[in-house]
XYZ file of C-alpha atoms in Angstrom:
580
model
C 18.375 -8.683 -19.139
C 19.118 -5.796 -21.484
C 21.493 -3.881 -20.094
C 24.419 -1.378 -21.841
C 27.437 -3.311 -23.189
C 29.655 -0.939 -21.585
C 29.115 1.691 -18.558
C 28.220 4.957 -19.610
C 30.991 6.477 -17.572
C 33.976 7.554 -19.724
C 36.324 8.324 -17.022
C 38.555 5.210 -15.284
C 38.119 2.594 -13.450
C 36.765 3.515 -10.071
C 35.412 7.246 -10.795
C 31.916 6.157 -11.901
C 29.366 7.428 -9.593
C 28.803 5.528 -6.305
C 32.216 3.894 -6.835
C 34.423 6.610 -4.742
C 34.450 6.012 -0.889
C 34.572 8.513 1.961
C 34.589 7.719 5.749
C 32.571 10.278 8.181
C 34.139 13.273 9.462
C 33.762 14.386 12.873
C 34.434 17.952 12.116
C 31.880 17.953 9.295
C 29.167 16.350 11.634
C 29.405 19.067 13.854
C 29.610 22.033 11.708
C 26.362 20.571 10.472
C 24.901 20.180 13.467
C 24.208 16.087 13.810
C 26.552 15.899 17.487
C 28.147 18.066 19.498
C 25.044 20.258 20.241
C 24.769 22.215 23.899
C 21.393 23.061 23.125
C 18.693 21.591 25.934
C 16.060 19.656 24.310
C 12.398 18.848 25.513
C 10.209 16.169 24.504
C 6.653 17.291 24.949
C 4.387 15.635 22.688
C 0.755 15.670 23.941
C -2.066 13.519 22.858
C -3.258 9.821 22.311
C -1.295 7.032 21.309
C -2.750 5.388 18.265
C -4.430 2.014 18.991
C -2.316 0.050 16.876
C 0.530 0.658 19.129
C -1.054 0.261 22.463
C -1.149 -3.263 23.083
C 1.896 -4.124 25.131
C 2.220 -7.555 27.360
C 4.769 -8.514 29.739
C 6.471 -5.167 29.778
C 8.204 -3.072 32.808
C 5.813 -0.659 33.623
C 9.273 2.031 33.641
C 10.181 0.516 30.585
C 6.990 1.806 29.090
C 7.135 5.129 30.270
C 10.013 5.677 29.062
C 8.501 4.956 25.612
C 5.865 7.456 25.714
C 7.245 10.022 23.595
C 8.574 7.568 20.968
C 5.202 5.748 20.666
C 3.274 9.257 20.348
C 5.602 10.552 17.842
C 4.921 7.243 15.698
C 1.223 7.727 15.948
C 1.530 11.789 14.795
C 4.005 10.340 11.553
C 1.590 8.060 10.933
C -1.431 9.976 10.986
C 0.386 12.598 9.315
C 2.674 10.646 6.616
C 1.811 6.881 6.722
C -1.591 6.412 5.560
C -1.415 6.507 1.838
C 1.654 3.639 1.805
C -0.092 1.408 4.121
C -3.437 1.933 2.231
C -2.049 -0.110 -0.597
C -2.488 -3.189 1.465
C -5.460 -2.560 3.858
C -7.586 -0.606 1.542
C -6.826 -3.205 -1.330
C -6.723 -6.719 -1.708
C -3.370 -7.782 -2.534
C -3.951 -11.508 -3.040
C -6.650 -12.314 -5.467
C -6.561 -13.661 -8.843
C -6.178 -10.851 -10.917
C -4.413 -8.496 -8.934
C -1.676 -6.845 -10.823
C 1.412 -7.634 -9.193
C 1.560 -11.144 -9.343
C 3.588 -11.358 -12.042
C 7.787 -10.570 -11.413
C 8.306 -7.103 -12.580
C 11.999 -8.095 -13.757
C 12.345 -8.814 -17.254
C 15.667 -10.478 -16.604
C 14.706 -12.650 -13.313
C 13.759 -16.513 -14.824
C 10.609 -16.557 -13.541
C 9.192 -13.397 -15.420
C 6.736 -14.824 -18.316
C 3.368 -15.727 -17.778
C 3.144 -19.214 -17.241
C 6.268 -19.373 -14.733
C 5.355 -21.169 -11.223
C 4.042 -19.423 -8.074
C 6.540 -18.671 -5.499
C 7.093 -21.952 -3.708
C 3.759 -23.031 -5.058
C 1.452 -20.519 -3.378
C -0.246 -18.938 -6.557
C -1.995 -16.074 -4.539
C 0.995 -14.154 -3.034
C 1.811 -11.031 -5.144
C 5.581 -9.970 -6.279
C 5.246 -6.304 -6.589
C 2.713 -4.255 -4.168
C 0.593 -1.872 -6.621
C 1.107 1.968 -5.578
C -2.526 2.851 -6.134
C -1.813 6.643 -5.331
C 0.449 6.975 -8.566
C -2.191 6.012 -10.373
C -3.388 8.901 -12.884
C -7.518 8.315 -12.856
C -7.113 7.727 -8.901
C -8.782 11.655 -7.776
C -8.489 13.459 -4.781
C -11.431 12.030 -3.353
C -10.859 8.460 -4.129
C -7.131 8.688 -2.042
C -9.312 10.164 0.818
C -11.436 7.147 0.599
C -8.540 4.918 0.581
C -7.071 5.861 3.457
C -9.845 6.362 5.916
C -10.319 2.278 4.792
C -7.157 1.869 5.850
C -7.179 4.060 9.165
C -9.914 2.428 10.415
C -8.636 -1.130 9.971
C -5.697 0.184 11.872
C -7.401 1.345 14.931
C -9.873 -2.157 14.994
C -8.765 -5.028 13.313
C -5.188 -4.846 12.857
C -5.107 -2.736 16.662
C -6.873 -6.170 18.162
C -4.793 -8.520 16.055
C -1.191 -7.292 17.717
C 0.989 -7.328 20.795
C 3.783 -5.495 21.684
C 6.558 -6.757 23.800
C 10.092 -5.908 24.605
C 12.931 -8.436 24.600
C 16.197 -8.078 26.414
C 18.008 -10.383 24.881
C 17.258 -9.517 20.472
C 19.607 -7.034 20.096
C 22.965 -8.902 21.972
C 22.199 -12.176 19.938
C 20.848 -11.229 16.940
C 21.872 -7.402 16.045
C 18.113 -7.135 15.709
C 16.198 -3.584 16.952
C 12.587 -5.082 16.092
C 11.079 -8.467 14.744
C 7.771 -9.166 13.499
C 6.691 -12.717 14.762
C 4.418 -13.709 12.376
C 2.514 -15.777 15.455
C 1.878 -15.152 19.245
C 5.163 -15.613 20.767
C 4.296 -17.229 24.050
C 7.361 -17.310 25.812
C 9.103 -19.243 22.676
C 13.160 -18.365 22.282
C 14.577 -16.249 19.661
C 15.612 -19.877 17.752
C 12.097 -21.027 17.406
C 10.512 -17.762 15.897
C 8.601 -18.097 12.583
C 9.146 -21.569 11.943
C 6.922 -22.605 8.793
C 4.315 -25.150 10.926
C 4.145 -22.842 14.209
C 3.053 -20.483 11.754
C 0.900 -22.497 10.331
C -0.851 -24.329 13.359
C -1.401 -20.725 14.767
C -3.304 -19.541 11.691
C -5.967 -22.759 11.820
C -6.994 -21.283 14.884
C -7.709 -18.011 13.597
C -11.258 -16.530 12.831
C -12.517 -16.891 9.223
C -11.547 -13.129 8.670
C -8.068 -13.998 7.867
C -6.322 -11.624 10.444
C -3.112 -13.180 11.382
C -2.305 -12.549 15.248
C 1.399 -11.691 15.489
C 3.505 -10.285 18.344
C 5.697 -7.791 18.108
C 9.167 -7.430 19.457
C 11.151 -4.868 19.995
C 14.691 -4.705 21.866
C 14.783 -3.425 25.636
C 17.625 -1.513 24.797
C 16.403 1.457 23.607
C 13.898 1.906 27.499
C 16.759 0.973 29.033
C 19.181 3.284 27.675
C 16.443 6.383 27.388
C 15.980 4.849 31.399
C 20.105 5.099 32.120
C 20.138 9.001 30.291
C 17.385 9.698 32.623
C 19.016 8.682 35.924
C 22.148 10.763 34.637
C 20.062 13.545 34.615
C 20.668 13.911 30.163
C 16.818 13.326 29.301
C 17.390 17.036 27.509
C 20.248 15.853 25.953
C 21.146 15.032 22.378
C 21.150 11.422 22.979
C 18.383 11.089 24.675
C 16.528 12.800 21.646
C 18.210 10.519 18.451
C 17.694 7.489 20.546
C 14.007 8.004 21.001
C 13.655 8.940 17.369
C 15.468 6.062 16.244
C 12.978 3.743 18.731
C 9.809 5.497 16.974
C 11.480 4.468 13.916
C 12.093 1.092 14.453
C 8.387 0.802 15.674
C 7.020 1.716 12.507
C 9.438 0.049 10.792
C 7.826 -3.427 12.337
C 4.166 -2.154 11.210
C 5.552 -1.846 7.559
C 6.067 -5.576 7.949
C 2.421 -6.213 9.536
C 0.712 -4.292 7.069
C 1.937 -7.548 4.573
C 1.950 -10.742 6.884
C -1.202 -9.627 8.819
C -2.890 -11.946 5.982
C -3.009 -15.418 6.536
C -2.690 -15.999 2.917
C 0.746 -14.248 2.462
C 2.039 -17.563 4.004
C 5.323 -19.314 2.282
C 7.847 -21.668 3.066
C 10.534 -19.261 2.475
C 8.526 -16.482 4.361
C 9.544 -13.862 1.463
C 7.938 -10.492 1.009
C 7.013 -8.641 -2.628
C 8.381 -5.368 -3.591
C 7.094 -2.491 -3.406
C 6.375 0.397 -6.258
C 9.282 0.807 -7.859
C 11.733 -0.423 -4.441
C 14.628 -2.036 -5.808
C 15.601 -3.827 -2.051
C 13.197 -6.314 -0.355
C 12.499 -4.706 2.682
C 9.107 -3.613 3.612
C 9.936 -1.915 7.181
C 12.347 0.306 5.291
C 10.099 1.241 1.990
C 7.539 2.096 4.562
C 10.028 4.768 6.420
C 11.536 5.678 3.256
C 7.692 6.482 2.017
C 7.239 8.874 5.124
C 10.616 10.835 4.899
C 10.697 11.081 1.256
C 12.798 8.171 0.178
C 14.942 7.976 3.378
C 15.680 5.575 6.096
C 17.303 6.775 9.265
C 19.975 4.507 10.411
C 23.034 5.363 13.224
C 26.188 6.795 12.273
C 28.971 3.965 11.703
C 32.396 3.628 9.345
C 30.999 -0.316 8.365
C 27.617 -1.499 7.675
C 28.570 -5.271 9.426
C 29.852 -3.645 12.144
C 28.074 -4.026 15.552
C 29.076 -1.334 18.126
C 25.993 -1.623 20.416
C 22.925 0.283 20.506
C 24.559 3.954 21.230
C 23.478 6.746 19.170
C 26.074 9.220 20.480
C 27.803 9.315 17.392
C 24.934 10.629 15.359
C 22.067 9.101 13.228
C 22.240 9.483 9.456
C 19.736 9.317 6.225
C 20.026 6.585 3.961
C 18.953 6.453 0.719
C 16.500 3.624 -0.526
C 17.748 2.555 -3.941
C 14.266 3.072 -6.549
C 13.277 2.371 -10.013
C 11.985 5.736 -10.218
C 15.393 7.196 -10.342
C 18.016 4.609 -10.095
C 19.531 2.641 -12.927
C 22.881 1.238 -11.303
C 23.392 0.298 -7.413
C 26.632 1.886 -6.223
C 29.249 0.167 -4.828
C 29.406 2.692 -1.904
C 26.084 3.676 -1.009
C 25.622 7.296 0.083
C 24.295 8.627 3.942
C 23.441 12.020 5.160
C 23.725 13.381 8.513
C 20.695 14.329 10.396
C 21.140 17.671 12.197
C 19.845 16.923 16.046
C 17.532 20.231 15.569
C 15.657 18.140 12.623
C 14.807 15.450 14.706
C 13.715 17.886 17.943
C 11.391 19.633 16.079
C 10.093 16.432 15.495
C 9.280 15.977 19.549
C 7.681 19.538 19.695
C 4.062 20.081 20.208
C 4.136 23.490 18.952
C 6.135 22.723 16.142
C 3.453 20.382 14.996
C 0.915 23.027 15.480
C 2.667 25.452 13.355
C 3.184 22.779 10.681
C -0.398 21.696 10.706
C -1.399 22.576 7.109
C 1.579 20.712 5.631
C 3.391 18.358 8.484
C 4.779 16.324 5.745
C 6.817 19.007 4.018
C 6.744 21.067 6.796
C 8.030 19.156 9.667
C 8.745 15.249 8.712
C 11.023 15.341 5.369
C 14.054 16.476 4.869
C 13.336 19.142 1.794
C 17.664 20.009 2.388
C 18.402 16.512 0.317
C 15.625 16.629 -2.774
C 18.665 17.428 -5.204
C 20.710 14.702 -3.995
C 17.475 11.832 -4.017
C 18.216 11.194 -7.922
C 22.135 11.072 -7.451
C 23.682 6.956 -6.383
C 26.827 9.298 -5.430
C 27.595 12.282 -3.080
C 25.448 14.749 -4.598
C 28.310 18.236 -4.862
C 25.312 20.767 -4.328
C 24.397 19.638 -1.095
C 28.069 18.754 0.485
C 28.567 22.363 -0.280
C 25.191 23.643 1.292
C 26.620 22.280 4.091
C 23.537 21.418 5.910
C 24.074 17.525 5.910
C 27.578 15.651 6.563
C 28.084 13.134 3.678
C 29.882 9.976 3.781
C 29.806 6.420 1.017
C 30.175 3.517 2.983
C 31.080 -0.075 0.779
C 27.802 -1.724 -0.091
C 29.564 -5.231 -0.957
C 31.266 -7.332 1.691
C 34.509 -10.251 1.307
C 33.778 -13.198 1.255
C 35.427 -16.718 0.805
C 34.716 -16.499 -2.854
C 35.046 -13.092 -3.351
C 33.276 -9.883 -2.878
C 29.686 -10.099 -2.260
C 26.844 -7.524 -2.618
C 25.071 -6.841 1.121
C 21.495 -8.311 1.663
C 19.455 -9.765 4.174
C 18.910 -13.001 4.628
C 15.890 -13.708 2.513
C 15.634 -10.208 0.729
C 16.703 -9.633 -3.189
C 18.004 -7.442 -5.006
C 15.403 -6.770 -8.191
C 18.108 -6.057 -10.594
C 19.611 -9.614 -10.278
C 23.112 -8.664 -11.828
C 23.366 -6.327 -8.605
C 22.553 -8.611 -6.294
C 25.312 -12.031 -6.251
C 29.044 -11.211 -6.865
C 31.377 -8.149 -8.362
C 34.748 -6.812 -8.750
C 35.022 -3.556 -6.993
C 37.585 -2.125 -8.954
C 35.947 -2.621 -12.306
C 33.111 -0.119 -13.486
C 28.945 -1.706 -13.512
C 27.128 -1.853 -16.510
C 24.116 0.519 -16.329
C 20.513 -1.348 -16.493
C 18.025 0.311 -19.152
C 14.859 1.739 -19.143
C 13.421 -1.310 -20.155
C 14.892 -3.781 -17.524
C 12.114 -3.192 -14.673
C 7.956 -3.242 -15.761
C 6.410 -2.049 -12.662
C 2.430 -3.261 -12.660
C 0.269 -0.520 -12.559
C -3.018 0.277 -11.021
C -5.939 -1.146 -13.000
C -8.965 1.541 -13.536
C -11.963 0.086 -11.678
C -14.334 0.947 -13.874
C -13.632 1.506 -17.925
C -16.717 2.978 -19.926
C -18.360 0.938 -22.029
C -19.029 1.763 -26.165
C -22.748 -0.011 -26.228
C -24.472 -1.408 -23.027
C -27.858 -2.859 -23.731
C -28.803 -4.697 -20.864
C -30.623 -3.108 -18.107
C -28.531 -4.515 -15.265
C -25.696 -2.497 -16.138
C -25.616 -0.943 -12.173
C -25.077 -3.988 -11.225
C -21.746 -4.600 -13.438
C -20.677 -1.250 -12.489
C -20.916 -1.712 -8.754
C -18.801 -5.372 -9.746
C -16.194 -3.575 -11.083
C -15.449 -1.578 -8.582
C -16.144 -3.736 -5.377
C -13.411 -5.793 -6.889
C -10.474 -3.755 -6.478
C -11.446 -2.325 -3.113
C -10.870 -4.384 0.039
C -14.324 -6.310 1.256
C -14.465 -3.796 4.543
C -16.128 -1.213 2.090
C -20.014 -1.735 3.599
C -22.711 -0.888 0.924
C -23.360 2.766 2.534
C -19.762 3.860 1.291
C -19.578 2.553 -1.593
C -22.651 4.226 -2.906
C -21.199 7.426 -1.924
C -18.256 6.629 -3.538
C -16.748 9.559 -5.488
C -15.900 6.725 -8.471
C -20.102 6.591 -8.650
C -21.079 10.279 -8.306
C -18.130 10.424 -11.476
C -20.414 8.222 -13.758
C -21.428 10.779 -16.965
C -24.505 9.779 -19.337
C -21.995 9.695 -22.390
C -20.182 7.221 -20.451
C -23.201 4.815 -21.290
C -25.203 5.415 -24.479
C -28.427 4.308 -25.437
C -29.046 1.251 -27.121
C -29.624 2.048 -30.765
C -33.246 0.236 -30.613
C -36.668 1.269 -28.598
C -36.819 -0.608 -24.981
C -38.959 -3.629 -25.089
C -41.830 -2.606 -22.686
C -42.628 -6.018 -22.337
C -39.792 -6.279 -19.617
C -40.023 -4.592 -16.348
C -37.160 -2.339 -16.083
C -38.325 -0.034 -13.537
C -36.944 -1.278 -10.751
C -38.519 0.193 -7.018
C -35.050 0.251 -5.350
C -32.018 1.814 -7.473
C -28.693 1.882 -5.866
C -28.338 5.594 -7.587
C -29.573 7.630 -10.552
C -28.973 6.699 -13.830
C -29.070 9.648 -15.973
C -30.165 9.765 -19.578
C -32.200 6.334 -19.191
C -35.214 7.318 -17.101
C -38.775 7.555 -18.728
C -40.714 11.209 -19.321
C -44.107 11.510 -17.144
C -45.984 11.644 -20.228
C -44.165 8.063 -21.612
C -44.856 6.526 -18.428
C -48.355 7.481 -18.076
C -48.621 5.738 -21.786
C -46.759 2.659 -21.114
C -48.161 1.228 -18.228
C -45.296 -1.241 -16.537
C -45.955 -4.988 -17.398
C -45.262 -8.049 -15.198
C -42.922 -10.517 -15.746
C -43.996 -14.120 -14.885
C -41.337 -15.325 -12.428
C -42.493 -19.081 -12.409
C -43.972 -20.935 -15.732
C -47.562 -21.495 -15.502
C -49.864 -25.005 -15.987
C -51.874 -23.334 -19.022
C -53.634 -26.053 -20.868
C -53.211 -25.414 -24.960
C -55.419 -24.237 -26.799
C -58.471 -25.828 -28.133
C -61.149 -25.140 -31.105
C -63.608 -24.637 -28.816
C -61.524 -22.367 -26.746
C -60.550 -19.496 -29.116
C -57.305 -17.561 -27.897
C -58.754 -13.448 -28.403
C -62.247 -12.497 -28.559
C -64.612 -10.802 -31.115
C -63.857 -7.093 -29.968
C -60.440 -7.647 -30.086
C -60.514 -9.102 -33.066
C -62.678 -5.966 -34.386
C -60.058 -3.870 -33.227
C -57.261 -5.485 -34.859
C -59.423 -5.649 -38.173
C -60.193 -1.447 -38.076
C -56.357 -1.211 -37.632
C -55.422 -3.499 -40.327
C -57.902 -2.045 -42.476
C -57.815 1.490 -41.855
C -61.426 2.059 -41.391
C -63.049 3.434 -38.711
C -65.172 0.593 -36.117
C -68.554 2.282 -36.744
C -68.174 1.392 -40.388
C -67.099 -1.655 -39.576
C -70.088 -1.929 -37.490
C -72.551 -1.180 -40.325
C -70.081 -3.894 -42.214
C -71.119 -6.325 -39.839
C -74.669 -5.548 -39.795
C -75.185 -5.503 -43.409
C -73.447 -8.889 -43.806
C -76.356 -10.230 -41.268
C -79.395 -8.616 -42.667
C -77.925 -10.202 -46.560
């Protein structure tokens, strides 16, 4: 890995950015509006939930109800703000041969050149998840395709291939808010989850479609707390609000993770998921929120990271910052949160805010436009502590260990920068990776003009090309309105420098679409009548001298052309020759 020989910070030890801590402060967080609010708040959202999230088995039927609101403000964000991330995978096939993220990204991990092995010998499971929608040649109209491939796979297949279910027991013996069992659970303890052959003995008995059926868990606590506000009589409160936004949260967190494993084929030993874009963590559940609120994950206000105070959300809920390529070079040592004012989030569970914020929800309504100048920053970014609209605090991103101090991950997830991601000294500065450290694959072009195309199938290679990078639910209808075909210009093919060999019948009856700049005149093709083209060899016996292969008129006709005379001359020619 290329990396600078020394940090580009020039103060001391401990001032380079990300390396200063700071705890929360309670007067801060209320002056900016994330607790202490008096405020009465309603939850009103009105409408359907989407189908993907309406599949839920053994569940209290109070329980539910009291996840109403959080459910229907997942399916608005994700109608709204989710599509284009989770079109990536359903609108695109992420696992065959010459996708382009199979190949690490890293220049420094071991297993970056070419010929290095497939992760634990599956060969088709990507390590980086193209972003399609960054690509420059992908229009307008193509996005719009992508994602209404990908929103109706959510409402049918993937909506038919899940269960939702809450467990009482995930959060007190695991710390865990959701889990994505990549099998039906049927009654199986926490212990027993995702083993490698349940897994496995589940997906032989799958349909040939390769749609994985997974259940879905999510912990009782947050019903059952929403339940115990309720009976106090605080359903307006602030609580009640932050700790049904942080359950809509963790519910499309889990659907970040089923948007990968839903495919049979993403199946390893080690059950380890790619990167996405330009991510720098190994988490798709939070890449997936960070995508919808502009690079940020909600997560509850607490002094440790390790710590585990229960599910209570009276303290506040904060925005954390999802480390990228795009704008990060260094991980800090004390990454960097953001209080969430409570009025942020209950706009959120407004009907009529959403109507107002209609033509732009995203920018509108869902992100938080306050912290744009502080997404580049790894430290507290000065502008916005001073704005005062957001509470800042750095909490240590490294933990102590037996051996020492020890970067935070979880269990299974990387770091892509693989000096950030094993041991460090906190109180010595981090060298700063370069530019050149991180390759992320890019979106191939599905369909690159060609200088000279001479053959008169070229429709056919055309509609090749771009078939393959699309997922196989595109049905013939779409893709022949496809906004990639109506793009196709008659420069983009030229003609071949010699005349067409009539000989061949190239006028085909059914033509998936115009080709423009190759069709005959009227006049040409009243001319050049089409020809047949045998399709099976015929039993013609050869020639024989009795059996002479033209005939005299022809052979007249041939003669006045060769000879330049007219056939009435050659007529008196003939006759002559008889009467001599």
């Amino acid at each position: 890995m290329t990396v600078h020989a020394a940090s580009t910070w020039r103060g001391s030890a401990g001032r380079q950015p990300g390396s200063v801590p700071k705890k929360w402060n309670k007067d801060e967080l209320q002056k900016s509006g994330a607790i202490g609010t008096t405020s009465l708040r309603k939850l009103d959202l009105q409408g359907e939930i989407h189908p993907v999230f309406g599949n839920w088995v053994d569940t209290d039927p109070e329980l539910r109800r009291e996840l109403e609101q959080p459910l229907l403000l997942a399916s608005r964000i994700l109608e709204a703000a989710g599509l284009p991330w989770i079109s990536d995978f359903l609108a695109h096939d992420v696992f065959t041969e010459d996708y382009p993220g199979r190949k690490p990204s890293s220049r420094c991990c071991f297993g970056y050149s070419a010929g290095a092995a497939p992760r634990d010998g599956n060969e088709a499971v990507p390590r980086t998840i193209v972003r399609h929608h960054r690509a420059p040649w992908a229009s307008p109209e193509v996005k719009e395709e992508w994602n209404s491939a990908a929103g109706k796979q959510l409402k049918n297949e993937m909506a038919n291939a899940l269960t939702w279910e809450l467990d009482k027991d995930m959060f007190r013996e695991k710390g865990w808010l959701g889990f994505t069992c990549k099998h039906p659970r049927c009654g199986l303890p926490l212990d027993q989850l995702d083993e490698h052959e349940t897994i496995q003995w589940w997906d032989r008995g799958c349909e040939d479609d390769g749609w994985r059926n997974m259940s879905i868990l999510m912990t009782a606590e947050f019903p059952m707390r929403l339940a115990e506000l309720r009976r106090q009589g605080k359903e307006r409160s602030e609580e009640y609000v932050l700790t049904g936004f942080m359950a809509a949260v963790t519910i499309l967190h889990e659907l970040g993770h089923v948007a990968y494993w839903k495919d049979r084929r993403a199946l390893t030993r080690d059950l380890c998921e790619p990167f996405y874009g330009a991510d720098l963590e190994m988490e798709l559940g939070d890449s997936f929120v960070a995508s919808i609120f502009g690079g940020w994950v909600p997560v509850p206000v607490k002094e440790s990271i390790q710590s585990q105070d229960g599910l209570d959300f009276s303290k506040g809920i904060a925005w954390k910052r999802l480390l990228s390529w795009d704008y990060h070079r260094l991980r800090p040592k004390y990454r960097t949160y953001y209080s969430i004012p409570v009025d942020f989030v209950s706009r959120l569970f407004s009907e009529s805010c959403w109507q107002e914020a209609h033509i732009d929800p995203l920018r509108n309504l869902i992100q938080p436009v306050t912290l744009d100048l502080a997404l580049r920053d790894v430290g507290i970014c000065a502008q916005v502590a001073v704005e005062g609209h957001h509470a800042a605090a750095a909490i240590s991103d490294f933990h102590c260990t037996g051996q020492g101090w020890r970067w935070n991950r979880l269990p299974g997830a990387q770091f892509r920068i693989p000096q950030y991601d094993g041991y460090l000294c906190p109180d010595l500065d981090l060298p700063v990776a370069t530019d050149d450290v991180i390759e992320e694959p890019q979106a191939r072009r599905p369909l690159q003009p060609s200088p000279i195309i001479t053959s008169a199938t070229s429709p056919t290679i055309t509609t090749t090309i771009i078939t393959s990078s699309l997922s196989p639910s595109f049905n013939d209808d779409a893709l022949l309105t496809s906004p990639l075909i109506q793009e196709i210009r008659p420069e983009m093919f030229p003609l071949p420098p010699r005349k067409h060999n009539f000989n061949i019948n190239i006028h085909k009856k059914n033509r998936p679409y115009p080709r423009h700049g190759y069709s005959l005149s009227q006049k040409q093709r009243k001319k050049t009548p089409p020809a047949f083209m045998r399709l099976a060899k015929e039993d013609t016996p050869p020639p024989t001298p009795d059996r002479s292969e033209i005939s005299l008129d022809e052979l007249r006709n041939r003669l006045s052309r060769l000879l330049g005379v007219s056939f009435d001359e050659l007529e008196r020619f003939f006759e002559a020759s008889r009467c001599a």
